[in-house]
XYZ file of C-alpha atoms in Angstrom:
215
model
C -12.120 14.658 -6.235
C -11.265 16.322 -9.507
C -8.503 16.041 -12.078
C -7.571 18.128 -15.107
C -5.090 17.752 -17.950
C -4.359 19.202 -21.402
C -3.195 17.363 -24.499
C -2.220 18.685 -27.913
C -4.383 17.789 -30.869
C -1.239 16.635 -32.684
C -0.535 14.054 -29.979
C -4.123 12.820 -30.070
C -4.103 12.424 -33.849
C -0.587 10.941 -34.127
C -0.848 8.429 -31.257
C -0.618 4.831 -32.489
C -3.106 3.836 -29.795
C -5.911 5.784 -28.164
C -4.179 8.410 -26.059
C -7.540 9.248 -24.498
C -7.719 5.703 -23.117
C -4.268 6.141 -21.573
C -5.358 9.387 -19.915
C -8.518 7.780 -18.542
C -6.592 4.776 -17.200
C -4.024 7.040 -15.568
C -6.611 9.165 -13.792
C -8.550 6.073 -12.713
C -5.417 4.674 -11.053
C -4.537 8.038 -9.496
C -8.039 8.481 -8.089
C -7.844 5.004 -6.528
C -4.530 5.921 -4.904
C -5.898 9.233 -3.662
C -8.908 7.499 -2.099
C -6.688 4.992 -0.278
C -4.497 7.820 0.994
C -7.580 9.598 2.348
C -8.874 6.395 3.994
C -5.598 6.166 5.899
C -4.497 9.789 6.451
C -7.521 11.962 5.610
C -8.523 14.728 8.008
C -12.294 14.397 7.493
C -12.492 18.043 6.403
C -13.108 18.280 2.675
C -11.961 14.670 2.346
C -12.542 11.263 3.884
C -11.690 10.704 7.529
C -8.619 8.489 7.618
C -8.276 5.735 10.175
C -5.202 7.453 11.649
C -7.467 10.394 12.532
C -10.593 8.551 13.646
C -11.410 9.301 17.318
C -11.554 5.682 18.513
C -8.269 4.516 16.988
C -6.289 2.261 19.327
C -2.550 2.875 19.370
C -0.450 0.095 20.874
C 2.617 1.344 22.743
C 6.155 0.130 22.153
C 7.554 -2.450 24.564
C 9.691 -1.322 27.492
C 13.266 -0.932 26.277
C 12.345 -1.507 22.641
C 14.824 0.027 20.210
C 13.728 2.753 17.844
C 12.691 1.852 14.297
C 11.966 -1.761 15.227
C 8.977 -4.091 15.326
C 9.033 -7.017 17.747
C 6.891 -10.081 18.397
C 4.961 -8.504 21.273
C 3.936 -5.522 19.106
C 2.127 -7.873 16.714
C 0.475 -9.900 19.475
C -0.710 -6.777 21.308
C -2.182 -5.315 18.115
C -3.971 -8.601 17.469
C -5.387 -8.575 21.010
C -6.942 -5.107 20.545
C -8.513 -5.662 17.104
C -12.260 -6.210 16.915
C -13.200 -8.662 14.156
C -9.703 -9.976 13.527
C -11.099 -12.638 11.171
C -11.970 -9.849 8.704
C -8.853 -7.743 9.251
C -5.802 -7.167 7.052
C -2.364 -5.779 7.830
C -1.065 -2.701 6.019
C 2.592 -1.753 6.277
C 5.070 0.688 4.840
C 7.543 -1.065 2.564
C 10.350 0.020 4.913
C 8.816 -2.250 7.566
C 9.032 -5.448 5.500
C 12.587 -6.501 6.525
C 11.441 -6.393 10.155
C 8.268 -8.396 9.556
C 9.785 -11.284 7.624
C 12.232 -11.984 10.470
C 9.637 -12.149 13.266
C 9.209 -15.478 15.032
C 7.036 -16.696 17.891
C 10.070 -17.816 19.864
C 10.374 -20.983 21.867
C 12.089 -24.176 20.749
C 10.325 -24.333 17.384
C 10.983 -20.683 16.531
C 7.773 -20.527 14.447
C 7.756 -17.639 11.930
C 4.938 -15.096 12.205
C 5.348 -14.157 8.523
C 4.335 -16.520 5.738
C 5.430 -15.641 2.225
C 2.810 -16.423 -0.405
C 3.520 -19.571 -2.399
C 1.001 -18.698 -5.130
C 0.979 -15.840 -7.579
C -1.760 -13.311 -6.903
C -2.236 -14.313 -3.257
C -1.006 -12.067 -0.408
C 1.639 -12.773 2.184
C 0.287 -13.564 5.646
C 1.126 -12.145 9.072
C -0.217 -14.007 12.102
C -2.811 -15.693 9.892
C -4.159 -12.594 8.121
C -3.273 -11.040 4.727
C -0.538 -8.385 4.743
C -0.182 -5.720 2.055
C 2.473 -3.032 1.477
C 0.998 0.471 1.393
C 2.910 3.581 0.348
C 0.590 5.773 2.425
C 1.537 4.235 5.771
C 4.162 6.303 7.644
C 7.775 5.164 7.415
C 9.428 2.725 9.829
C 9.428 3.945 13.412
C 6.617 6.467 12.980
C 3.146 5.918 14.431
C 1.037 3.859 12.046
C 3.842 2.327 10.000
C 2.006 -0.937 10.688
C -1.808 -0.972 10.751
C -4.385 -3.659 11.464
C -7.628 -2.831 9.656
C -11.092 -4.373 9.629
C -12.430 -2.460 6.617
C -15.915 -3.967 7.010
C -16.390 -1.320 9.719
C -15.505 1.612 7.468
C -18.372 3.443 5.774
C -17.652 4.642 2.247
C -20.189 6.190 -0.088
C -20.012 7.387 -3.684
C -22.504 10.137 -4.500
C -21.222 10.319 -8.038
C -18.938 7.706 -9.641
C -15.949 8.713 -11.725
C -17.083 10.815 -14.666
C -15.102 12.387 -17.468
C -15.583 15.206 -19.954
C -13.530 16.956 -22.601
C -13.516 20.343 -24.277
C -11.858 21.779 -27.388
C -12.719 25.351 -26.326
C -10.793 25.933 -23.079
C -7.366 26.062 -24.783
C -8.527 26.402 -28.380
C -5.888 28.986 -29.322
C -3.144 26.588 -28.155
C -4.570 23.728 -30.249
C -5.029 21.690 -27.082
C -7.908 19.628 -25.779
C -8.911 19.685 -22.100
C -9.867 16.557 -20.134
C -11.665 16.731 -16.788
C -12.422 13.947 -14.305
C -14.650 14.237 -11.220
C -15.959 12.046 -8.416
C -18.075 12.769 -5.307
C -17.568 10.558 -2.280
C -17.091 10.404 1.480
C -16.021 7.913 4.106
C -15.211 7.435 7.784
C -15.005 4.726 10.420
C -18.458 3.515 11.468
C -17.361 3.348 15.112
C -16.865 6.629 16.975
C -15.392 5.102 20.151
C -13.673 1.911 21.257
C -15.685 -1.012 22.653
C -15.254 -2.180 26.246
C -16.133 -5.920 26.406
C -18.576 -7.197 29.005
C -15.970 -9.009 31.109
C -12.795 -7.100 30.324
C -11.423 -3.598 30.667
C -9.242 -3.935 27.541
C -10.920 -1.960 24.782
C -11.299 -3.173 21.203
C -11.565 -1.315 17.904
C -11.665 -2.319 14.207
C -8.511 -0.287 13.504
C -5.282 -0.615 15.468
C -1.981 1.187 14.913
C 1.443 0.768 16.432
C 2.751 3.828 18.287
C 5.994 5.588 17.386
C 9.275 3.885 18.327
C 12.096 6.411 18.505
């Protein structure tokens, strides 16, 4: 990954606080967002392999007669049933999905909710007993992967070179601007290359499970 920006010398000298620190913080946040996007949607060519493109990904079909752009109780249960290592998994969802999730119940006389809103600041909401986080890189409601179940302990990620920065007064010297460059070398992909067939079952399992499109 690489990033580049230019800033006038006037802005650097007149800033009440360190403008360089603001630039560094901004690129650090943007790099983190870019890495998460690659871990979900990356092609594996010149970037990380995203879980939506990993060969063993399990995609759980919509229920018979299910309306488009909906998520129902059985979708969640079926995703849970296909996830290897559920005790280490987290849910990722597009923000558009949230109104559907908070209304899900297990049915029956008690009508037990599947969604539990966090009662403490800094702690995540829970879906079927596991943390659930909104993610802007998940597809929108109704598209495949708008809800993901992810056991990230089975994703290999390596940094060959951590985030580094450099600056130059020469690149745009005649414009009285300073150049800032940020670089990082990394790679990542799912450790598993195929789904697991348990010893006494024909239902395959995988650390990453997506919900199929509902249109």
